[in-house]
Coordinates of C-alpha atoms in Angstrom, one line a residue:
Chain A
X1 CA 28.5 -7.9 29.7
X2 CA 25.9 -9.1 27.4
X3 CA 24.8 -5.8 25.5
X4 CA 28.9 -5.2 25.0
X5 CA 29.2 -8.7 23.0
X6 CA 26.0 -7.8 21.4
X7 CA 27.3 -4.0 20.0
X8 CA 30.8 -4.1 20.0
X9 CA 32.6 -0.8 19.9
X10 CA 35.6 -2.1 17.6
X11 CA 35.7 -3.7 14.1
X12 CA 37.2 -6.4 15.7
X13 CA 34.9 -7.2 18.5
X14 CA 32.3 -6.9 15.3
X15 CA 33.8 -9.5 13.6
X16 CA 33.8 -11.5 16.4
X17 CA 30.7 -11.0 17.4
X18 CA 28.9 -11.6 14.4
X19 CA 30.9 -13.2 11.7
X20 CA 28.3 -14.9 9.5
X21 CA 26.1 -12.1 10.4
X22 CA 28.4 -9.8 8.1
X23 CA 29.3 -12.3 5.9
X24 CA 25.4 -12.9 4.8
X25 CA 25.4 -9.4 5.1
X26 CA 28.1 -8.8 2.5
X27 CA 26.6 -11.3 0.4
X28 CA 23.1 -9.9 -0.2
X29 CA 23.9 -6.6 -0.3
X30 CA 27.1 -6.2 -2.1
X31 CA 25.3 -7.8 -5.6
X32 CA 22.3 -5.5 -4.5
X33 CA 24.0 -2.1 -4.3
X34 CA 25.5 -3.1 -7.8
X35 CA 22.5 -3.5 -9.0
X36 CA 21.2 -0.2 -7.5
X37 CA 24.2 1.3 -9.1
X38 CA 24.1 0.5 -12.5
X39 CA 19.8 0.6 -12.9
X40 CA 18.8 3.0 -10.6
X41 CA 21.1 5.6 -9.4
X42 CA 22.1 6.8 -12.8
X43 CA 18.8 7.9 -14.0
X44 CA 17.2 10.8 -13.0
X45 CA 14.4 9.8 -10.4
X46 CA 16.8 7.2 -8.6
X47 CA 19.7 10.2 -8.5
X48 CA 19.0 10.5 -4.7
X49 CA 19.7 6.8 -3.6
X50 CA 23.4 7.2 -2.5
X51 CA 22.6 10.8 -1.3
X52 CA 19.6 9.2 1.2
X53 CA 22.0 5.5 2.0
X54 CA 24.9 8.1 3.4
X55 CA 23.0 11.1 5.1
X56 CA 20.7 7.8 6.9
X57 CA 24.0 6.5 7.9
X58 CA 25.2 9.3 9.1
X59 CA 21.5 9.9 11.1
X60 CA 22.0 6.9 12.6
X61 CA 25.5 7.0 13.6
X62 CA 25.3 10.4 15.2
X63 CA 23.0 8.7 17.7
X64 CA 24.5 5.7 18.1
X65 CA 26.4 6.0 21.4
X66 CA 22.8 7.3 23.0
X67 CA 21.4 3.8 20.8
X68 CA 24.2 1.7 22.7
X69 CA 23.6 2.5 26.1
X70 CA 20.1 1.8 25.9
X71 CA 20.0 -1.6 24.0
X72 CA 18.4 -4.2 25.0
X73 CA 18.5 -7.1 22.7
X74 CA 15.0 -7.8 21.2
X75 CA 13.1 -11.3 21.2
X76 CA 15.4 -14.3 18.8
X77 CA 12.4 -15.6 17.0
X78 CA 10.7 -12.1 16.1
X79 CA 13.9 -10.9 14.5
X80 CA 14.6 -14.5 13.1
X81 CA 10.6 -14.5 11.4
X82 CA 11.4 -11.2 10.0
X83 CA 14.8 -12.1 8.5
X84 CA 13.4 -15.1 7.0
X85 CA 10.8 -13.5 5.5
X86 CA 13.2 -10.6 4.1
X87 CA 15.0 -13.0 2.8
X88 CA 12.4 -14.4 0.8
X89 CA 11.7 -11.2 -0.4
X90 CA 14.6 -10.6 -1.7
X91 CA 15.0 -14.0 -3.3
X92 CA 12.8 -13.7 -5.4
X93 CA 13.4 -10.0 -5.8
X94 CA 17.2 -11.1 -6.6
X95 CA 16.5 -13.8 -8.6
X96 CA 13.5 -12.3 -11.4
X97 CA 14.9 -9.1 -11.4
X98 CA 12.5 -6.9 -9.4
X99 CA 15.0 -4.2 -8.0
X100 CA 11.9 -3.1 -5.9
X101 CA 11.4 -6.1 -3.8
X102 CA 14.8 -6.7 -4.0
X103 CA 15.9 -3.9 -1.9
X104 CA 12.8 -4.2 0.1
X105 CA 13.7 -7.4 1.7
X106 CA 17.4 -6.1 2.2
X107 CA 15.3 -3.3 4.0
X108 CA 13.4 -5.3 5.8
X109 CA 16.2 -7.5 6.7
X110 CA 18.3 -4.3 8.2
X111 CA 15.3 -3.3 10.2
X112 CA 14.6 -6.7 11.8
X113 CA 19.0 -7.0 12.7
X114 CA 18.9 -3.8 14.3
X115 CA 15.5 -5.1 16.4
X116 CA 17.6 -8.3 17.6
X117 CA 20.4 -5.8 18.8
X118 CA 18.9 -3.1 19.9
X119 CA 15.5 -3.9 20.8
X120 CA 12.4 -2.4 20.3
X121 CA 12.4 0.7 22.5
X122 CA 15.8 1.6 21.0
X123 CA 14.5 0.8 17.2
X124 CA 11.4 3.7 17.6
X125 CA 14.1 6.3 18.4
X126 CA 15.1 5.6 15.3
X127 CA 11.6 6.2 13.3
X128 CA 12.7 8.3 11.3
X129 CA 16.7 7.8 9.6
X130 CA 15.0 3.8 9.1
X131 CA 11.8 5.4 7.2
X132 CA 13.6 7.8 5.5
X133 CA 16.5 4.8 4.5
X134 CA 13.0 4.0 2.9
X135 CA 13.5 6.6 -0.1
X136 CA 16.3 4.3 -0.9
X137 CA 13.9 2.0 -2.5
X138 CA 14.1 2.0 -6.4
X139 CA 10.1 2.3 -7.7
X140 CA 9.7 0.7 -11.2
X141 CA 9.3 3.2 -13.9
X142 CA 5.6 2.0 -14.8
X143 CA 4.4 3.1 -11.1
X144 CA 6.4 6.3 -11.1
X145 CA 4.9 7.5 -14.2
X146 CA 1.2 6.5 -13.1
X147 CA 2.2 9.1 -10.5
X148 CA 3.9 12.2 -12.1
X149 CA 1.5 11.6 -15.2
X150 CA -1.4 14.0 -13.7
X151 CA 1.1 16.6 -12.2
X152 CA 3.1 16.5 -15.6
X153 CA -0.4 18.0 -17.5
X154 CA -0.9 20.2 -14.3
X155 CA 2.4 21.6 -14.5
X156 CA 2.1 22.2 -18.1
X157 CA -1.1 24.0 -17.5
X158 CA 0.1 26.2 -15.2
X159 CA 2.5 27.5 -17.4
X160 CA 0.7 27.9 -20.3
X161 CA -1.9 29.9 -18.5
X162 CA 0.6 31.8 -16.7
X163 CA 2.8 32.9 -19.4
X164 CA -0.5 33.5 -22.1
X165 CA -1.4 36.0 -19.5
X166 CA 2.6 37.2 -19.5
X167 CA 1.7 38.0 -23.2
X168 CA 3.8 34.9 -24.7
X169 CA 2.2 33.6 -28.0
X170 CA 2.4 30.0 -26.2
X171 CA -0.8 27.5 -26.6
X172 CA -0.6 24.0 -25.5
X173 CA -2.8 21.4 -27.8
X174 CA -2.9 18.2 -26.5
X175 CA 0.8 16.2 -27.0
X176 CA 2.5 19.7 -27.6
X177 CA 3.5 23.1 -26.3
X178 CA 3.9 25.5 -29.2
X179 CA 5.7 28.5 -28.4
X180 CA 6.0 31.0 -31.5
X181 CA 7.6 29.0 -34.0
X182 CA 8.9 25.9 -31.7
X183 CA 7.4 23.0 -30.3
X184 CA 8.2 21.0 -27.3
X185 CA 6.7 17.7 -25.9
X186 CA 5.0 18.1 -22.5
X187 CA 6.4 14.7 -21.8
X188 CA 9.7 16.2 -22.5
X189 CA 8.9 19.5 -20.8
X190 CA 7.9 18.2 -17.4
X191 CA 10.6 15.5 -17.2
X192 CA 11.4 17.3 -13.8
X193 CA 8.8 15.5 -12.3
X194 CA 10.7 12.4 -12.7
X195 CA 12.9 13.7 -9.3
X196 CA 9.6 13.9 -7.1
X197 CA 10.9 11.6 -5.3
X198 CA 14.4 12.9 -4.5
X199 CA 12.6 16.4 -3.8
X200 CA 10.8 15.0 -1.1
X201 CA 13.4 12.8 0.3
X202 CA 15.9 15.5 0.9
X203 CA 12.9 17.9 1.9
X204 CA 12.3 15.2 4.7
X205 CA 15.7 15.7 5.6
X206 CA 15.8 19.0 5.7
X207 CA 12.4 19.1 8.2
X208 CA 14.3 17.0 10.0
X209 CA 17.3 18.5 10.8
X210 CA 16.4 21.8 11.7
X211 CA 12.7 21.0 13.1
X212 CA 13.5 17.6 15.4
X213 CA 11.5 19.3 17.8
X214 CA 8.1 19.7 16.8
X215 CA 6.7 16.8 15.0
X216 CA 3.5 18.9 14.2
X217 CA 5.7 21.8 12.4
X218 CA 7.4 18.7 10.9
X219 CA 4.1 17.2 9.1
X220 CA 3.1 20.8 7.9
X221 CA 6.0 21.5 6.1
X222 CA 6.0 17.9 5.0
X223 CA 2.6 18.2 3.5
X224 CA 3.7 21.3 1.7
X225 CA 6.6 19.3 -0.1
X226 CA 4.6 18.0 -3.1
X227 CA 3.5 21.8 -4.0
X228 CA 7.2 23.0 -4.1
X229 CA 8.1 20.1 -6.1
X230 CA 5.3 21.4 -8.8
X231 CA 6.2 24.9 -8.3
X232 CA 10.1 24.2 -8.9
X233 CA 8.8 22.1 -12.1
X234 CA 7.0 25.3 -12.9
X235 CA 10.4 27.4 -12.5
X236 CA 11.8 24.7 -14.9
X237 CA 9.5 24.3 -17.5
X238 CA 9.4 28.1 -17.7
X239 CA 13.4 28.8 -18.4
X240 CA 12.5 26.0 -20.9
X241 CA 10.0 27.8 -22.6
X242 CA 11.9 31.3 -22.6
X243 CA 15.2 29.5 -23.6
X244 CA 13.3 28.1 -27.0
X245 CA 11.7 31.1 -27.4
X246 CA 14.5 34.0 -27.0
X247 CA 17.3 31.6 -28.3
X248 CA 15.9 28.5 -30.3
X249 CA 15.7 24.8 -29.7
X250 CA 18.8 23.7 -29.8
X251 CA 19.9 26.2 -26.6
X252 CA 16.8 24.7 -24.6
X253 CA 17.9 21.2 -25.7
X254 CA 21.2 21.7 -23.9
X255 CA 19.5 23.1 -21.0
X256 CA 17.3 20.0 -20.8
X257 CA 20.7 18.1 -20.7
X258 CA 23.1 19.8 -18.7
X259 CA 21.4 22.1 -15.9
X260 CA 17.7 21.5 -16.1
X261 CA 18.3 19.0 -13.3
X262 CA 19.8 21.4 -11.1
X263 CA 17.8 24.3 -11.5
X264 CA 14.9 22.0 -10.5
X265 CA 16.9 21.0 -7.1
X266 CA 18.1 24.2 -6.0
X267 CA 14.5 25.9 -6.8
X268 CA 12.6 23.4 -4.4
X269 CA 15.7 23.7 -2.1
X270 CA 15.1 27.5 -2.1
X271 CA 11.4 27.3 -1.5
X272 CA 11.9 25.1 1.1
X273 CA 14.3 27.7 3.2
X274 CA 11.4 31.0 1.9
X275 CA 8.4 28.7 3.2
X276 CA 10.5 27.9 6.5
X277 CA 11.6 31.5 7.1
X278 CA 8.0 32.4 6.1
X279 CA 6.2 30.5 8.3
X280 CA 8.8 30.9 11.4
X281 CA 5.7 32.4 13.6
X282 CA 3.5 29.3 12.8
X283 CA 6.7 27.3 14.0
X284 CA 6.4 28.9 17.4
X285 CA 2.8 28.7 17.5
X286 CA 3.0 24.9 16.7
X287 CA 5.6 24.3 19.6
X288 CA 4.3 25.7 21.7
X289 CA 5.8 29.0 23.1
X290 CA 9.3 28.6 23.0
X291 CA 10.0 24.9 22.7
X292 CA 8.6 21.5 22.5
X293 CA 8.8 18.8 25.2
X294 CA 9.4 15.7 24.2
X295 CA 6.3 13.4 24.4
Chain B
X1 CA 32.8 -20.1 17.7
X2 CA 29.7 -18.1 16.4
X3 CA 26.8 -17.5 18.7
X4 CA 23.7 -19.2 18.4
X5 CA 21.5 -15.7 17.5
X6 CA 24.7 -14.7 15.2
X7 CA 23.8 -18.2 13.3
X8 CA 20.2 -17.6 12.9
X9 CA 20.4 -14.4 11.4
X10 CA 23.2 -14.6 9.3
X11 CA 21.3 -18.5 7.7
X12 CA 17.8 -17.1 5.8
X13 CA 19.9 -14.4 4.4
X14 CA 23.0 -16.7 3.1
X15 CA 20.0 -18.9 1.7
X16 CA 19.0 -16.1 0.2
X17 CA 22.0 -15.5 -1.8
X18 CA 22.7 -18.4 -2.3
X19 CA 19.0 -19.2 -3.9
X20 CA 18.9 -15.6 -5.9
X21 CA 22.4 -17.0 -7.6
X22 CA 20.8 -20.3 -8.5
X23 CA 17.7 -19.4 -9.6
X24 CA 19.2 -15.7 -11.7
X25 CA 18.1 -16.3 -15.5
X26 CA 21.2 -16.3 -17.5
X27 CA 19.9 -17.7 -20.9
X28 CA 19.2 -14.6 -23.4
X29 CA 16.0 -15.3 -25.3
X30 CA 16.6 -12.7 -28.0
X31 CA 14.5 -14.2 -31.1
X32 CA 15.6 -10.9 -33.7
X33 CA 19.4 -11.9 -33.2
X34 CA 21.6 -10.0 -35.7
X35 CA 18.7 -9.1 -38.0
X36 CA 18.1 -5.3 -38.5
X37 CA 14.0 -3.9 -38.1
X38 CA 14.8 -2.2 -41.5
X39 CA 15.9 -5.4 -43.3
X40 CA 13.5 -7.9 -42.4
X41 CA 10.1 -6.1 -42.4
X42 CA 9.6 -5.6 -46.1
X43 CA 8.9 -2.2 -48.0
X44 CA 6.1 -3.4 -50.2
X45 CA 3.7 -6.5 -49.7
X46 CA 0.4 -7.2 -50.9
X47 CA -0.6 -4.1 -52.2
X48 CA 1.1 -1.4 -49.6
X49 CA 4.4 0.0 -50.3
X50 CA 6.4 2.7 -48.2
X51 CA 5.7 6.4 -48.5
X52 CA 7.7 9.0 -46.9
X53 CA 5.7 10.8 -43.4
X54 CA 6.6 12.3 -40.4
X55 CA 3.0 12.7 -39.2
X56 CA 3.9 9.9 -36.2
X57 CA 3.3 9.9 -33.0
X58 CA 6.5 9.4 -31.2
X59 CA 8.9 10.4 -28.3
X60 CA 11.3 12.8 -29.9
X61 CA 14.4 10.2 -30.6
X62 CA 16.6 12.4 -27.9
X63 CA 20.1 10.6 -26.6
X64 CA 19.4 9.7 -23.3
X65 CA 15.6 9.7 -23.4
X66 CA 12.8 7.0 -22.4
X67 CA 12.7 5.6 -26.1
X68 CA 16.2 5.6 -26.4
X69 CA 17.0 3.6 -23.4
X70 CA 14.1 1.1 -23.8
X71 CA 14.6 0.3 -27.5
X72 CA 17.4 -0.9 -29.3
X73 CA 15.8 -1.1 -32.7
X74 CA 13.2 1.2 -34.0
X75 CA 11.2 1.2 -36.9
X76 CA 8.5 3.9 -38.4
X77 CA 7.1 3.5 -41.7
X78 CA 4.0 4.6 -43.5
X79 CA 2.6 2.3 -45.6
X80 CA -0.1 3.5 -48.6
X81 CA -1.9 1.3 -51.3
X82 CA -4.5 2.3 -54.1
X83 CA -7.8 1.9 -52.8
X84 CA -5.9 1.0 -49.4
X85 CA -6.1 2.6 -45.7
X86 CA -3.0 4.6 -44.8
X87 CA -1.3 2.7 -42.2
X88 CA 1.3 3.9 -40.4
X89 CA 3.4 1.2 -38.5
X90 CA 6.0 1.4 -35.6
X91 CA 7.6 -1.3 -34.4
X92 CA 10.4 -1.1 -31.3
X93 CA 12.0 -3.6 -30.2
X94 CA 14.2 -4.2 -26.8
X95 CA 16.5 -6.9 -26.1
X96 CA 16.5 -6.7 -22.2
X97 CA 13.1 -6.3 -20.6
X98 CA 13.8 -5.7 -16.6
X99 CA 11.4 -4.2 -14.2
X100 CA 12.5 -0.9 -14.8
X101 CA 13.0 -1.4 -18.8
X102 CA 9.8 -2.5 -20.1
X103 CA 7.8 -2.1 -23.6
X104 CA 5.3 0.9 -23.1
X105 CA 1.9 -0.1 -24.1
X106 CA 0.5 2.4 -26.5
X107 CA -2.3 3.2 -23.9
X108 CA -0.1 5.0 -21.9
X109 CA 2.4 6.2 -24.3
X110 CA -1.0 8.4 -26.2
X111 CA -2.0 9.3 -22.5
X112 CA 1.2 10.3 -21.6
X113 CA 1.2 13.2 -24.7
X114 CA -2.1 14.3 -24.3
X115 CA -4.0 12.0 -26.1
X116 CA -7.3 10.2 -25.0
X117 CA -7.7 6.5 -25.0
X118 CA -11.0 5.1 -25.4
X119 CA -12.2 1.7 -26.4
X120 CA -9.3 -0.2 -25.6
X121 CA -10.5 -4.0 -26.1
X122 CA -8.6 -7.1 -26.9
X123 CA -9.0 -9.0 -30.4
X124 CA -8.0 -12.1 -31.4
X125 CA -6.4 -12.3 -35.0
X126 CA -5.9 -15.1 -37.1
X127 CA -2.9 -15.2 -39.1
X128 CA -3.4 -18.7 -41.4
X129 CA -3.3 -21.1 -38.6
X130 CA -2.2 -18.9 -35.4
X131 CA -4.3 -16.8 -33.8
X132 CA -2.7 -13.7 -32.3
X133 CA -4.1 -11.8 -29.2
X134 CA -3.6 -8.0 -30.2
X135 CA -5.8 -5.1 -28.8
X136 CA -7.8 -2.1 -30.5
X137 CA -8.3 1.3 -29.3
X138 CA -9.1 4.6 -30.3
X139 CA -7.1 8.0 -29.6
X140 CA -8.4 11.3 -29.7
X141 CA -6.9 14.7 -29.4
X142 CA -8.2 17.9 -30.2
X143 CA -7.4 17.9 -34.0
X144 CA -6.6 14.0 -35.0
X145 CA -8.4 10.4 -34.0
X146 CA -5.9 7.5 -34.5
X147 CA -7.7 4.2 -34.8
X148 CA -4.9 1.6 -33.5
X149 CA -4.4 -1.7 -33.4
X150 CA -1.4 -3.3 -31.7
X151 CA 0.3 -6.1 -30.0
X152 CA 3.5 -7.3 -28.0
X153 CA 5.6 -10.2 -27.9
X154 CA 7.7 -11.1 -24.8
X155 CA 9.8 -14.1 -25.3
X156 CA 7.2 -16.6 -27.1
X157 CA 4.5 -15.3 -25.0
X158 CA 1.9 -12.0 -26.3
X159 CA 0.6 -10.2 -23.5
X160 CA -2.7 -7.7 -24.1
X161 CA -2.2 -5.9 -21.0
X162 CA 0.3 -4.2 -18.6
X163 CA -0.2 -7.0 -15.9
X164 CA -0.3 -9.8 -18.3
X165 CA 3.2 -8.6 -19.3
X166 CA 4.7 -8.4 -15.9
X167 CA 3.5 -12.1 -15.5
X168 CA 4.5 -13.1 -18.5
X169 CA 8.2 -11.7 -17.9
X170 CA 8.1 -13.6 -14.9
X171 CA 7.0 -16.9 -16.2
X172 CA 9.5 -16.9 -18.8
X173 CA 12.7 -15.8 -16.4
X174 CA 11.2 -18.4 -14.0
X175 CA 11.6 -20.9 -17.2
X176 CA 15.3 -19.8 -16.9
X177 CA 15.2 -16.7 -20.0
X178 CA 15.9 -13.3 -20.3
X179 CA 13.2 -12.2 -22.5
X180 CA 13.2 -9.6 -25.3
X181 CA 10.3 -7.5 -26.3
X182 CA 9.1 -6.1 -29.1
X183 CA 5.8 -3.9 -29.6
X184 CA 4.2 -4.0 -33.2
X185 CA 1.7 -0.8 -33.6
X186 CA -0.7 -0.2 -36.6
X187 CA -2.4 3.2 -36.9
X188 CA -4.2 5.2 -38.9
X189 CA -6.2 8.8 -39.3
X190 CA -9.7 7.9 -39.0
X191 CA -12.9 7.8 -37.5
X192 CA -12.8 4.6 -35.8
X193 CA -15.0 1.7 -37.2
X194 CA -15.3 -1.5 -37.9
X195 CA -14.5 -1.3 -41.5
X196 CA -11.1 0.2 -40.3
X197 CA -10.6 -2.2 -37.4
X198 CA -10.9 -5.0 -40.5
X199 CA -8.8 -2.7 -42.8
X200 CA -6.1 -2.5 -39.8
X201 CA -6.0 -6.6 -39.1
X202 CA -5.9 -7.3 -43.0
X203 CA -2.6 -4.7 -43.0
X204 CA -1.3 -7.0 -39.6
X205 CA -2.3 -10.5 -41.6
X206 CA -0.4 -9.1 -44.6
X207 CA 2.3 -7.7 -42.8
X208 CA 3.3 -11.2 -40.9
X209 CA 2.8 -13.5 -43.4
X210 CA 5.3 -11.0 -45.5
X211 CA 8.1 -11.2 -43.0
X212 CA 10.7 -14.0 -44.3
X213 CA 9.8 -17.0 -41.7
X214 CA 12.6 -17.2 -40.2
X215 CA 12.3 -13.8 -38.8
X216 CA 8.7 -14.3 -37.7
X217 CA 9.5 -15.6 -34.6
X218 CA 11.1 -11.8 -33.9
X219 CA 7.4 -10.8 -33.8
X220 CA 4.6 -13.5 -32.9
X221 CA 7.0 -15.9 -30.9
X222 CA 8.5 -19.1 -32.0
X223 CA 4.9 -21.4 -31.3
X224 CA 2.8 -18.8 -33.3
X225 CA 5.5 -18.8 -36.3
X226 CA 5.6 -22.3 -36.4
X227 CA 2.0 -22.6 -36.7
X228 CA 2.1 -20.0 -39.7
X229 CA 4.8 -21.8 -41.9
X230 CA 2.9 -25.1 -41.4
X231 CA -0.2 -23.6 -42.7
X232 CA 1.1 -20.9 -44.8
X233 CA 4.2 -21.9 -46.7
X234 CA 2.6 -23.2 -49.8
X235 CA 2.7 -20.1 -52.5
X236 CA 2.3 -17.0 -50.4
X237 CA 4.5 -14.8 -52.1
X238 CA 3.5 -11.5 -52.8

C-alpha cells in the first residue's frame, strides 16, 4: 500500500523508493561527518559524537517496526519548508566553516524527512533518541568555555578547601595551584570540564534506558547530572594534585595525558549507578507504587 | 521514475551541496608565509633590546594543549630600555582560523587563569600614516597588575572584539579567503595610567615601524602596511 512504498523494509525497495532522497542525503552528510571527524571528535569535549550518532541509531532502530506500523506520512509542504530551510542552514554552515550550523541544518533536515514519512504522531514517540541525536552537535570552543569557565574556578575551589582541611600544604592564588613545591595551571587542572558535555549526554542515556518509565524520575536524575560532572572533576583534579605531590610533575603530566580522561568518565559513570541505587525509594515514590502508566 | 515527494526532498538539500561546494573558500590568505616570528620581529629598535624573563603570562606550551593547537608560531620576548618601561611582548600567530580554532582575546585568556579584567576599552593608534584599532585593559590578581595593550589582525582586517572577529572571519571567507590570525600583545607590571598607556603605544609605534616592510603586512594587514611605507619609508632606521 502507500505507507509500504513510503518505508520500505529492504535496501532495495529504499533505493527505489527514494533515490535522490539518499543521494542528497549522501551528499550533505558524507562531507559533514568528515568534517565532524577530523575537527570535532578528536578532541576532548567532541569525544562523544560517534558514541551519541550510533547509540541514537540504535534507539531508533529498536523501535522501528512499532514506528512502521503506525506511520502515517506527514503534510508535503511542512516537511518540504523545513528541508529548505535546513538546507540553508547548512549552506552557509558548509560553506564559512561553522561546524555548528552546519550539522544543525543536517539535524534539522533528518528531523523534517522522518516527519514526511512517519508523520507527526509517530515523530513524538521519538522525542527523545531525536533530542538526544542533539548532543551530536559540535559547540564552538569560544561558547563552551564561557560555560565551563565558572565551574573550572568552582572545581578548583573545592579542592583547595577540601584538601587544606586534609592537611595538604596546597593554596591556590589566582592563575595557579601550588602544592608544596609544584605548581599547576587551574586552566590545566580542570580540563575535565571540557567533557561536560559527553557526561551529560551519556548520563541522558543512561536515565533513559533503565528509567523509560517515569519521566519525573527521569528529570530528577537529569537535573543532578551537572553536580556529578563537577564532583567527578573533583575526583580528577584531586589524583592530580596527589600525583604532583607524592610523585612530581612529570608523573601527573602523564596522567593528564593518558588516563585523566577516563578516570573522569568512569567516576561520573559510577556516581550515576550510587545516586540511582541511592535514590531507588524516591524512584518508587515518583512512579507511583509500582509502575508508571503511560500518559 | 522518482516520486514527486522523493523529488522535493532530495532538491533543497542537493542545492545545498551543491552551493556549500561553490561558495567553500579555498584561497589561503596567509600574509607571514615562510617568515619565522623570531626572524622578522627585531631584537633591539629604538631604544629596547631583549632581556631574558620568564615572568609571562602564558598557557604552559604542553603538546596537545589549547596554545599548541591554535598557534603555529609563538613568540615571547621582554624588551627593556634605559629610562624605558619593561615591556613584555607575545605575539601568536595561526594560519587557519575556523570556528573552533580561533585567536583568544587576552580578555579571556587573563580571566581564564584567574586574573581580573577591568577597563577594557578600544584605542585607536597611529602608526605614521595608519591608524590601528587596538584595545587597553587592565589585569589584576592578587600579587601583580598587568597594564596591556593589544591588537589582532585577521586577514587585512583588525577586529577589537570577540564579535567583530567572528564577522570579520566571515567577511573575508565570504570574499573567497582563508584567513590567518595573529594576536600582538604588549604588557607590563604597573599600576595602570595614562603615562603607561602612552609608554605601551610608543613601544607598539616602535615596534611596527621596526618590522622590515615587507613583513608588516604579517601584523597590521596589507592596507594598514601600505599606508606605513608610503608615509614612513624615508630614513626610519633605527
Amino acid at each position: 500500500m502507500q505507507v509500504a512504498a513510503e518505508l520500505p523494509s529492504t535496501a532495495k525497495g529504499w533505493i527505489a523508493a527514494w533515490p535522490l532522497l539518499l543521494l542528497a542525503l549522501l551528499a550533505v552528510g558524507l562531507p559533514t561527518l568528515y568534517s565532524m571527524a577530523t575537527e570535532s571528535w578528536t578532541r576532548e569535549e567532541g569525544i562523544h559524537g560517534p558514541i551519541v550518532l550510533a547509540t541514537a541509531g540504535w534507539l531508533i532502530w529498536r523501535r522501528w517496526d512499532e514506528i512502521r506500523a503506525g506511520a502515517q506520512p506527514g503534510k508535503l509542504w511542512l516537511a518540504f519548508a523545513g528541508v529548505v530551510l535546513a538546507s540553508a542552514v547548512y549552506l552557509f554552515g558548509r560553506a564559512y566553516g561553522f561546524l555548528i550550523l552546519e550539522v544543525g541544518g543536517l539535524y534539522l533536515a533528518l528531523i523534517a524527512i522522518l516527519y514526511a514519512m512517519i508523520g507527526g504522531r509517530m515523530l513524538l514517540k521519538l522525542w527523545f533518541p531525536l533530542l538526544y541525536l542533539g548532543f551530536a552537535i559540535p559547540l564552538p570552543g569560544w561558547l563552551l568555555d564561557s560555560i565551563t569557565l565558572p565551574l573550572k574556578h568552582l572545581v578548583s575551589d573545592i579542592v583547595t578547601r577540601l584538601m587544606s582541611w586534609l592537611g595538604y600544604p596546597i593554596v591556590q592564588v589566582g592563575v595557579t595551584l601550588y602544592i608544596a613545591q609544584y605548581q599547576l595551571l587551574v586552566e590545566d587542572a580542570c580540563a575535565g570540564l571540557n567533557s561536560i558535555i559527553s557526561l551529560t549526554a551519556v548520563g541522558l542515556f543512561y536515565i533513559y534506558l533503565m528509567h523509560n518509565a517515569s519521566w519525573r524520575y527521569a528529570l530528577l536524575l537529569f537535573l543532578l547530572l551537572v553536580p556529578i560532572a563537577i564532583a567527578a572533576n573533583v575526583v580528577r583534579v584531586i589524583i592530580l594534585v596527589l600525583i604532583t605531590y607524592y610523585l612530581g610533575d612529570e608523573m601527573a603530566q602523564g596522567y593528564l595525558h593518558d588516563t585523566a580522561g577516563i578516570v573522569t568518565f568512569v567516576t561520573a559513570l559510577l556516581l550515576i549507578f550510587l545516586i540511582d541505587g541511592l535514590l531507588t525509594p524516591v524512584r518508587r515514590l515518583l512512579s507511583g507504587g509500582s509502575d508508571a502508566k503511560p500518559a | 521514475m522518482p516520486s514527486r515527494r522523493d523529488l522535493l526532498l532530495a532538491a533543497p538539500l542537493l542545492a545545498a551541496a551543491a552551493g556549500a561546494y561553490a561558495l567553500t573558500p579555498r584561497n589561503r590568505m596567509n600574509l607571514l608565509g615562510s617568515m619565522k616570528l623570531d626572524d622578522v620581529v627585531p631584537l633591539a629598535f629604538d631604544g629596547w633590546s631583549v632581556s631574558p624573563s620568564n615572568a609571562f603570562v602564558l598557557p604552559k606550551p604542553r603538546e596537545g594543549s589549547l596554545a599548541d593547537i591554535l598557534y603555529d608560531q609563538q613568540l615571547n620576548r621582554l624588551y627593556t630600555g634605559e629610562d624605558r618601561l619593561p615591556v613584555m611582548l607575545v605575539i601568536a600567530y595561526g594560519s587557519t582560523q575556523s570556528d573552533l580554532l580561533q585567536l583568544h582575546r587576552p580578555e579571556t585568556c587573563y580571566r581564564a587563569i584567574g586574573f581580573e579584567v577591568t577597563g577594557s576599552r578600544p584605542v585607536t593608534v597611529r602608526i605614521a600614516d595608519a591608524e590601528i584599532p587596538m584595545r587597553e585593559l587592565t589585569a589584576t590578581s592578587n600579587d601583580r597588575i598587568e597594564p596591556i595593550l593589544y591588537w589582532t589582525r585577521l586577514g587585512d582586517r583588525l577586529p577589537t572584539s570577540n564579535n567583530e572577529q567572528r564577522l570579520m572571519k566571515l567577511r573575508t571567507e565570504m570574499d573567497g579567503y582563508i584567513a590567518d590570525g595573529v594576536l600582538v600583545r604588549m604588557s607590563t607590571v604597573a599600576d595602570p595610567s595614562a603615562e603607561v598607556f602612552d609608554a605601551l603605544q610608543q613601544f607598539a609605534r616602535s615596534l611596527v615601524l621596526a618590522i622590515r616592510p615587507d613583513a608588516r603586512g604579517a601584523f597590521v594587514g596589507r592596507p594598514a602596511a601600505a599606508l606605513i611605507a608610503e608615509s614612513a619609508s624615508p630614513g626610519k632606521a633605527a
